[in-house]
Short mmCIF file of C-alpha atoms in Angstrom, two decimals:
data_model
loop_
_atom_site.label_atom_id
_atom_site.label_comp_id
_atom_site.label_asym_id
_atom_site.label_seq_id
_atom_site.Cartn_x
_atom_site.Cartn_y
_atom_site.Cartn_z
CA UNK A 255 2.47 -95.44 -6.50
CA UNK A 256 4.48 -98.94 -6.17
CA UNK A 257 1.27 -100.80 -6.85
CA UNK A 258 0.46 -98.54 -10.09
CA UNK A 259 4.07 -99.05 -11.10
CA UNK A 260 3.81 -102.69 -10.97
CA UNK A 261 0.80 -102.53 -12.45
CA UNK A 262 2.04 -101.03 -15.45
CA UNK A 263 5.16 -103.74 -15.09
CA UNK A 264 2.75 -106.41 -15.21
CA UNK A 265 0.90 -104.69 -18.61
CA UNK A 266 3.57 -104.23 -20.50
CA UNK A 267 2.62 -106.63 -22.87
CA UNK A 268 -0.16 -104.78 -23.44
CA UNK A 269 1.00 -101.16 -23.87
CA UNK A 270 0.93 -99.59 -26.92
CA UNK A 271 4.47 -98.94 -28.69
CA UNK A 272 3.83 -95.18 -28.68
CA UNK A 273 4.05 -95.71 -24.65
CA UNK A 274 7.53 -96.86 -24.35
CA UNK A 275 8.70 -93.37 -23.08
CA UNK A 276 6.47 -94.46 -20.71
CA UNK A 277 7.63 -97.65 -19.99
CA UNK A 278 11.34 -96.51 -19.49
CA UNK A 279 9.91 -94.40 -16.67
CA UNK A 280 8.51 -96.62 -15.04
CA UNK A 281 11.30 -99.23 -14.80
CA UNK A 282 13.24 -96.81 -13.92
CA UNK A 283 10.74 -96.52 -10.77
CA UNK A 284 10.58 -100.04 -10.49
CA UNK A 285 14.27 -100.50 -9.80
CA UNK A 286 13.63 -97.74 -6.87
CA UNK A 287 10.89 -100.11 -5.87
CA UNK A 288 12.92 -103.20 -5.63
CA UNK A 289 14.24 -102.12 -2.29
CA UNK A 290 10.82 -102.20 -1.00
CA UNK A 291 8.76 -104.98 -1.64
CA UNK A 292 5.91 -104.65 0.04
CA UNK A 293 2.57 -104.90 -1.11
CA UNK A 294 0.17 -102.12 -1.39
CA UNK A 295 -3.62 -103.28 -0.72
CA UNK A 296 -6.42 -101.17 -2.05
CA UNK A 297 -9.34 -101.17 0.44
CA UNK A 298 -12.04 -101.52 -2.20
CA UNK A 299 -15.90 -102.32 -1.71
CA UNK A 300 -16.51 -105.00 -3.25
CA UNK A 301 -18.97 -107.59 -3.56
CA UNK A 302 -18.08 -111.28 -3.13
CA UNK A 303 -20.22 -113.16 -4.87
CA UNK A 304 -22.14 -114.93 -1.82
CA UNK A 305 -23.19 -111.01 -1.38
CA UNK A 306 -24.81 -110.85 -5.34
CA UNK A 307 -28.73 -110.84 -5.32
CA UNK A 308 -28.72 -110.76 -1.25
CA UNK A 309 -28.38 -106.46 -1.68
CA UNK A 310 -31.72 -104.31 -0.76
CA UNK A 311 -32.80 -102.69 -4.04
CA UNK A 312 -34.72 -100.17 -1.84
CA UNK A 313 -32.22 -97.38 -2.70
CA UNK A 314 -32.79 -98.36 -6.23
CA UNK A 315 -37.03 -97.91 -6.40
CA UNK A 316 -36.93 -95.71 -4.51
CA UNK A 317 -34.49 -93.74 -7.76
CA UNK A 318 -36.97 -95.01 -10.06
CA UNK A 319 -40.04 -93.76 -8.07
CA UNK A 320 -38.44 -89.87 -8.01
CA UNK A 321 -38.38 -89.72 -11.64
CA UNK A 322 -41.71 -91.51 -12.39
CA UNK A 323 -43.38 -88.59 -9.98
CA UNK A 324 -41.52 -86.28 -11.77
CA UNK A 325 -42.68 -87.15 -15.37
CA UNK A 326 -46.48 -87.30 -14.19
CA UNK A 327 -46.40 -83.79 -12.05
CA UNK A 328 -45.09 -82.71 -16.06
CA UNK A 329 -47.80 -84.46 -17.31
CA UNK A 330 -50.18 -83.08 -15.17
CA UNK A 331 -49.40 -79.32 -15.72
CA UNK A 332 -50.87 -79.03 -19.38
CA UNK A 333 -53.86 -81.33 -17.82
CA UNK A 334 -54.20 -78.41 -15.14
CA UNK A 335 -54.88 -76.05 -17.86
CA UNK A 336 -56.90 -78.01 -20.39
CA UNK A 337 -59.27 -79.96 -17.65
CA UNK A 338 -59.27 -78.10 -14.43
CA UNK A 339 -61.20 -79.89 -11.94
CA UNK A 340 -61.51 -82.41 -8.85
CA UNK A 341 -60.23 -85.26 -11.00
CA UNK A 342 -56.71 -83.21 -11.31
CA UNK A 343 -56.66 -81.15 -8.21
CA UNK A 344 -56.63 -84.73 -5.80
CA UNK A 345 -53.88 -86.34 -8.17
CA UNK A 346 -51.74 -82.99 -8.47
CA UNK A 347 -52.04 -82.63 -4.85
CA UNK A 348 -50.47 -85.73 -4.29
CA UNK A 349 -48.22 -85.88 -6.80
CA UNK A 350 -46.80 -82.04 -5.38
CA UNK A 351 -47.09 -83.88 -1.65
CA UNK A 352 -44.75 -86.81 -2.76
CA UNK A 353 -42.10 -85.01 -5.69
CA UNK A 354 -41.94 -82.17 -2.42
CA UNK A 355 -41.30 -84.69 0.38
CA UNK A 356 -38.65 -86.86 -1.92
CA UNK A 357 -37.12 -83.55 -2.97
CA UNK A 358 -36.73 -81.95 0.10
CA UNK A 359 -35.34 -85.54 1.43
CA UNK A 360 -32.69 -85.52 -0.76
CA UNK A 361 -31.70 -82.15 0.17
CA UNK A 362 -31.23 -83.33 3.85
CA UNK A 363 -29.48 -85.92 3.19
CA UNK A 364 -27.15 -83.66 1.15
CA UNK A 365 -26.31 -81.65 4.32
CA UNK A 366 -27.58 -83.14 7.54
CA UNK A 367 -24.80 -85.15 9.11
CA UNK A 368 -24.81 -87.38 12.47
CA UNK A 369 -27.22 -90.24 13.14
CA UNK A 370 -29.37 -88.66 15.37
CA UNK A 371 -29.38 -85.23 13.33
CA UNK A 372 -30.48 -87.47 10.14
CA UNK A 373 -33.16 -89.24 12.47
CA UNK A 374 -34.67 -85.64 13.29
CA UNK A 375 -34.71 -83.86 10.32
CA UNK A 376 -36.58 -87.24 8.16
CA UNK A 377 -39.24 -86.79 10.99
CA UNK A 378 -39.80 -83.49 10.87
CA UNK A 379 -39.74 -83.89 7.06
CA UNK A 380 -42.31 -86.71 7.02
CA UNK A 381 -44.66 -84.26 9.42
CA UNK A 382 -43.93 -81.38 7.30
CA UNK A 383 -45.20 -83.59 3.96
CA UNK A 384 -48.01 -85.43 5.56
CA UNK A 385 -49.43 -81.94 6.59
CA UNK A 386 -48.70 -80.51 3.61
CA UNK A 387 -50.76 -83.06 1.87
CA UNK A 388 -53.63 -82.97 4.24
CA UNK A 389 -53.99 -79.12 3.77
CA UNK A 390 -53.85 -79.22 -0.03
CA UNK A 391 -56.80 -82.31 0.34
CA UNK A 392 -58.42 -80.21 2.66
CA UNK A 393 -58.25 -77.24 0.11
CA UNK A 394 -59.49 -79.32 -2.26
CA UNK A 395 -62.43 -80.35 -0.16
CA UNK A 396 -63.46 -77.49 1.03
CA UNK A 397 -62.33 -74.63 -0.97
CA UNK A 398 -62.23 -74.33 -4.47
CA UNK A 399 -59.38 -76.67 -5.35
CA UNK A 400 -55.93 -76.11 -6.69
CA UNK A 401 -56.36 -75.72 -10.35
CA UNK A 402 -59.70 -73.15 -10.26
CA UNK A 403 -57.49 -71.31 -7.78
CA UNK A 404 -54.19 -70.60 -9.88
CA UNK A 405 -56.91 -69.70 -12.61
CA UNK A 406 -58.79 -67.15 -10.34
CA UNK A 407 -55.10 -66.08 -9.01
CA UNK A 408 -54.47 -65.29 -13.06
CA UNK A 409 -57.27 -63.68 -13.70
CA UNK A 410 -56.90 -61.07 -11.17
CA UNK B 299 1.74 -90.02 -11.10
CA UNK B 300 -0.41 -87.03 -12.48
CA UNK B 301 1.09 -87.97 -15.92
CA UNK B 302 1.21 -91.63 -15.23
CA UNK B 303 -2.85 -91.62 -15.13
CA UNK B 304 -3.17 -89.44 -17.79
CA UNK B 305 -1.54 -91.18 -19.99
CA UNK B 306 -3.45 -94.67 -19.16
CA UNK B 307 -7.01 -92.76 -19.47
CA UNK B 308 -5.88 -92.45 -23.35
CA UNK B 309 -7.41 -94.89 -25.34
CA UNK B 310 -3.97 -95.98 -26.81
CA UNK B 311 -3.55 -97.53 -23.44
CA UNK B 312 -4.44 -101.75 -23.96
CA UNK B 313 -5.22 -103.19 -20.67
CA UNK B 314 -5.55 -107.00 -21.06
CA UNK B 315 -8.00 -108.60 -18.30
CA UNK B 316 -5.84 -111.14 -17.20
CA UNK B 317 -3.45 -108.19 -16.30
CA UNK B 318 -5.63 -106.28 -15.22
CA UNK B 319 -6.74 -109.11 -12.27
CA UNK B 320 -3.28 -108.87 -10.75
CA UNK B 321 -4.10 -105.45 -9.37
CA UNK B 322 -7.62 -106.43 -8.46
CA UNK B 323 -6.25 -109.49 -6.35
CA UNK B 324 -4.80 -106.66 -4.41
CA UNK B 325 -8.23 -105.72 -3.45
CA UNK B 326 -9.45 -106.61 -0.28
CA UNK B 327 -13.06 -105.81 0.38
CA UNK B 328 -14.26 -104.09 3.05
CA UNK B 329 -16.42 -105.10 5.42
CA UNK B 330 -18.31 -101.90 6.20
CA UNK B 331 -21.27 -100.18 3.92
CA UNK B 332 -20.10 -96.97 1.84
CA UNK B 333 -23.01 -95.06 4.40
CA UNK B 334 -21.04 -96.19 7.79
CA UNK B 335 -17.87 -95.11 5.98
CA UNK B 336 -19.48 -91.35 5.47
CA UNK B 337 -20.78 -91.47 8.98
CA UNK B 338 -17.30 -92.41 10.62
CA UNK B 339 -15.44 -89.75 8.52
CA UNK B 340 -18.31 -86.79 9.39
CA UNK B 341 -18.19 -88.44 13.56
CA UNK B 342 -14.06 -88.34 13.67
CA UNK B 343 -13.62 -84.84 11.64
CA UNK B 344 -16.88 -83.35 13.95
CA UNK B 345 -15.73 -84.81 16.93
CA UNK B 346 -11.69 -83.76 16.65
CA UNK B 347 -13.09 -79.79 15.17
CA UNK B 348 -11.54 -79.90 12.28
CA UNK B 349 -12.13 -76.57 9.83
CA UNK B 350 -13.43 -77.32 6.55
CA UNK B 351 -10.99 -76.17 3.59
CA UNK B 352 -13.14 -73.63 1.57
CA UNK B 353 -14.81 -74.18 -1.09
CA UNK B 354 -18.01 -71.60 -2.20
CA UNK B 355 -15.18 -68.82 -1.24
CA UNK B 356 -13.05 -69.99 -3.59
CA UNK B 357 -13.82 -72.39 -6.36
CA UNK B 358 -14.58 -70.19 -9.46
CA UNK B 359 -18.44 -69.79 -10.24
CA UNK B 360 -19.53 -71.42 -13.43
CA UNK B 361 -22.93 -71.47 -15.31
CA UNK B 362 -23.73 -75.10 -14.38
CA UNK B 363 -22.73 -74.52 -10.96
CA UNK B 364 -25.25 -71.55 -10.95
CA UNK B 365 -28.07 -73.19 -12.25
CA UNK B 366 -27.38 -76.40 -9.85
CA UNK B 367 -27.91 -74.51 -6.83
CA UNK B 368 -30.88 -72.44 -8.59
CA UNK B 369 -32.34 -75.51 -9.45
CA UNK B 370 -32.00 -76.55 -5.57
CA UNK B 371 -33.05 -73.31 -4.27
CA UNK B 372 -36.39 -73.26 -6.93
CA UNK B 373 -37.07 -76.49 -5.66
CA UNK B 374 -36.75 -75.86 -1.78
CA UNK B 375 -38.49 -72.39 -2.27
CA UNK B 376 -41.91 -73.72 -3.78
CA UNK B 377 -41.92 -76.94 -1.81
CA UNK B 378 -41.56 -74.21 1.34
CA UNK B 379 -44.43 -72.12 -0.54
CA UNK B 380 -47.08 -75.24 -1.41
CA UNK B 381 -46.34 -75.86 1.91
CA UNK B 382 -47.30 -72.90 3.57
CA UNK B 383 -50.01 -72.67 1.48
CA UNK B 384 -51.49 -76.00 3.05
CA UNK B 385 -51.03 -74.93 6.19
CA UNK B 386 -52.56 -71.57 6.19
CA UNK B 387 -55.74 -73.42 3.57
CA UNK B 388 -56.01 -75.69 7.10
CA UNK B 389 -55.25 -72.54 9.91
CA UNK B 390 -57.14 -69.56 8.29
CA UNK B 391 -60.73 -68.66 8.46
CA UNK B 392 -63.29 -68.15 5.53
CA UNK B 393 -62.13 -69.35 1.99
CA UNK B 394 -59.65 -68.66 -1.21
CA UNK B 395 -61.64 -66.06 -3.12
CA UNK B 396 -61.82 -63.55 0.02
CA UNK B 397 -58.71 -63.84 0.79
CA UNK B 398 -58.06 -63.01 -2.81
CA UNK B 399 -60.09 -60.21 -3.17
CA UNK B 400 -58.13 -58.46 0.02
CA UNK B 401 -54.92 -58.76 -2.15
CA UNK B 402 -57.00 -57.74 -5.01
CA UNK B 403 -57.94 -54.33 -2.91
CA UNK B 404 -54.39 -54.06 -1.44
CA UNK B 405 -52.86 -54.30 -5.04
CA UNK B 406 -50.86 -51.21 -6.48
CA UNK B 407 -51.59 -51.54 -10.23
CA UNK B 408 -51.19 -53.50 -12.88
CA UNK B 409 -47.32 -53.39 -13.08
CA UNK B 410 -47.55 -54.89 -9.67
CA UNK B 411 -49.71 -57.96 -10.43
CA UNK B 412 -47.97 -57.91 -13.53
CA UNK B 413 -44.71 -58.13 -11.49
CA UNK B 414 -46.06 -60.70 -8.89
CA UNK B 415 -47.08 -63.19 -12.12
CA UNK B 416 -44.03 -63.44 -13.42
CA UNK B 417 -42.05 -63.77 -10.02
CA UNK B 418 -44.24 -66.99 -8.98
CA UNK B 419 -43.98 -67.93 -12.73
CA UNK B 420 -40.25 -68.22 -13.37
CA UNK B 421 -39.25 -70.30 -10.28
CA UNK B 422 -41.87 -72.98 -11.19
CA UNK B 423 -40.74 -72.55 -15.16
CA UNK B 424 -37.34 -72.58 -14.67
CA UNK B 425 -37.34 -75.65 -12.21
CA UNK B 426 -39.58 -77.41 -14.67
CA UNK B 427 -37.20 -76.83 -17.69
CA UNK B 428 -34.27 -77.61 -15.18
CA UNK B 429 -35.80 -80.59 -14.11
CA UNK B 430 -36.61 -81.73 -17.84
CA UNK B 431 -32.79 -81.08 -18.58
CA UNK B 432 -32.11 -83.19 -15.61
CA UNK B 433 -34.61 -86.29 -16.62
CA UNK B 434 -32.20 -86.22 -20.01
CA UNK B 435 -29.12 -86.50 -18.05
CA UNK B 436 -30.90 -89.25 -16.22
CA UNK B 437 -31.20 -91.16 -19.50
CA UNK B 438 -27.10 -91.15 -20.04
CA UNK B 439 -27.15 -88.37 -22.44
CA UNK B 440 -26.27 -84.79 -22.82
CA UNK B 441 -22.87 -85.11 -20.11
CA UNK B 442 -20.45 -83.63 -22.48
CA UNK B 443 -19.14 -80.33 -21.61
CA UNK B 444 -19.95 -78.05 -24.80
CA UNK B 445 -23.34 -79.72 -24.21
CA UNK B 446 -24.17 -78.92 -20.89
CA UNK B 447 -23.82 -75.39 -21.23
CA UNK B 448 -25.70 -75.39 -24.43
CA UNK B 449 -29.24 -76.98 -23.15
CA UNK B 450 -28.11 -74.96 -19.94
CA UNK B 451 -28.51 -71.72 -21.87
CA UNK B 452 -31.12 -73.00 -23.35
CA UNK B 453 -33.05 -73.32 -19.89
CA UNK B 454 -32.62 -69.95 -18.67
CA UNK B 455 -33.30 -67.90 -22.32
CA UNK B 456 -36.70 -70.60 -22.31
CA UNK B 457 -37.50 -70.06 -18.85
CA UNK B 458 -37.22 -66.23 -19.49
CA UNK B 459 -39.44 -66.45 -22.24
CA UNK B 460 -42.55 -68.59 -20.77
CA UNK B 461 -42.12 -67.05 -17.27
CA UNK B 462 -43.03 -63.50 -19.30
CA UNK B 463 -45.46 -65.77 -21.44
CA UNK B 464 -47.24 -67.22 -18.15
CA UNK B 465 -47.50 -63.37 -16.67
CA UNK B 466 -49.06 -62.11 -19.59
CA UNK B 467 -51.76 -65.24 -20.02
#
């Protein structure tokens, strides 16, 4: 509160008129203040500017990669329906792999706490997507493929 | 203090960036990441058993609250669903279409395949619109309040509507 009050000490030149009331009350609290003069430091991250350009942007793709995933698994849904087929199944299995595994990885990070908790549940997560992939592929390979089977689900 | 940082949010309030350094020099910047910082408040608060204050038991429910954890739920249920799907494609003898004529021979009526449509059909249409509304948010717009709710209703009546349009293709 002391450093916000002589913060606002320190602005007054640029306070709107309409905030005197304001003002009074806070030399008011400034006179309280005066008995302690101590500074209050705000433990803030910061950068310093040795640190600019040195920073991973890993967290950053990796953003960028969850929403380009997202917009082609839209994109391929109307492509399901209009040109069902190996040439969709392989990319829409891939695409459901990755948006899946990225999904579900955000959802553990939400709630699993503790290093070695964290450590666990990513591996069983990369497992869980690298098997779900290889059974869709598989599927596609040797079955009738994703898209002819939602249609033959459909057409029950 | 409560009115003290109300009153500087208004935009009556002229901070000048010379001023404004003063408090900054203040600052002193830490020297651990924001992630070791999570990890040493969940370690001491784990490690001394401390309760958790509630929060699901008694924060008031609201639409966009709703939907968030829908949209979560939507998303964690199919994920759980194309997965199991892999694995029993991989683990299960013979192939797709046998497998779906046994349902097809198992199946009590139309209302019931009827029924079964539109219950895989909404999750995937509702996370889909969700997920749309989300990509928007993404781009910086739609965060005002009276806007949230209104493209939120506007998932759920759409969702409705194709999840019933997808059961009767």
């Amino acid at each position: 509160m002391a450093a916000l009050v002589r913060f606002g000490s320190v602005c007054h030149r640029g306070v709107n008129p309409l905030r005197s009331v304001l003002h009074a009350r806070l030399l008011v609290g400034q006179q309280r203040d005066a008995e302690r003069p101590y500074l209050l430091t705000a433990k803030i991250h910061t950068s310093t500017p040795s640190y600019s350009g040195s920073g991973s942007k890993a967290a950053s793709l990796h953003w960028t990669g969850e929403r380009l995933v997202s917009i082609i698994l839209l994109g391929l849904g109307p492509l399901a329906y209009f040109c069902p087929g190996p040439l969709v199944d392989y990319p829409l299995a891939a695409t459901l792999a990755l948006h899946g595994h990225w999904g579900l990885g955000q959802v553990l990070t939400d709630y699993v706490h503790g290093d070695a908790k964290i450590k666990v549940a990513n591996t069983s997560l990369f497992i869980l997507s690298t098997v779900t992939f290889a059974g869709l592929c598989y599927f596609n390979y040797n079955d009738v493929g994703i898209c002819k089977a939602v249609a033959l689900l459909w057409n029950k | 203090m409560a009115l003290l940082l109300r009153s500087m949010a208004r935009p009556g309030f002229q901070v000048c960036r010379s001023q404004f350094g003063v408090l900054y020099r203040h600052a002193v910047p830490m020297g651990t990441t924001a992630k070791e910082e999570m990890n040493k408040f969940w370690d001491k608060n784990t490690r001394l058993n401390r309760p958790m204050s509630p929060h699901l038991t008694i924060y008031r429910w609201s639409i966009p609250m709703v939907m968030s954890i829908t949209f979560r739920g939507t998303g964690v249920g199919l994920s759980g669903g194309i997965s199991l799907f892999a694995v029993a494609a991989m683990v299960l003898p013979g192939n797709y279409p046998e497998y779906l004529d046994l349902i097809h021979s198992l199946s009590y009526g139309p209302q019931f395949l009827a029924f079964t449509k539109f219950a895989l059909a909404f999750p995937v249409s509702y996370h889909t619109l969700n997920g749309i509304r989300h990509l928007a948010w993404d781009t910086g717009k739609g965060f005002k309040i009276p806007e949230v709710y209104r493209s939120g209703y506007v998932v759920c009546a759409l969702s409705v509507l194709a999840s019933i349009g997808l059961a009767c293709l």
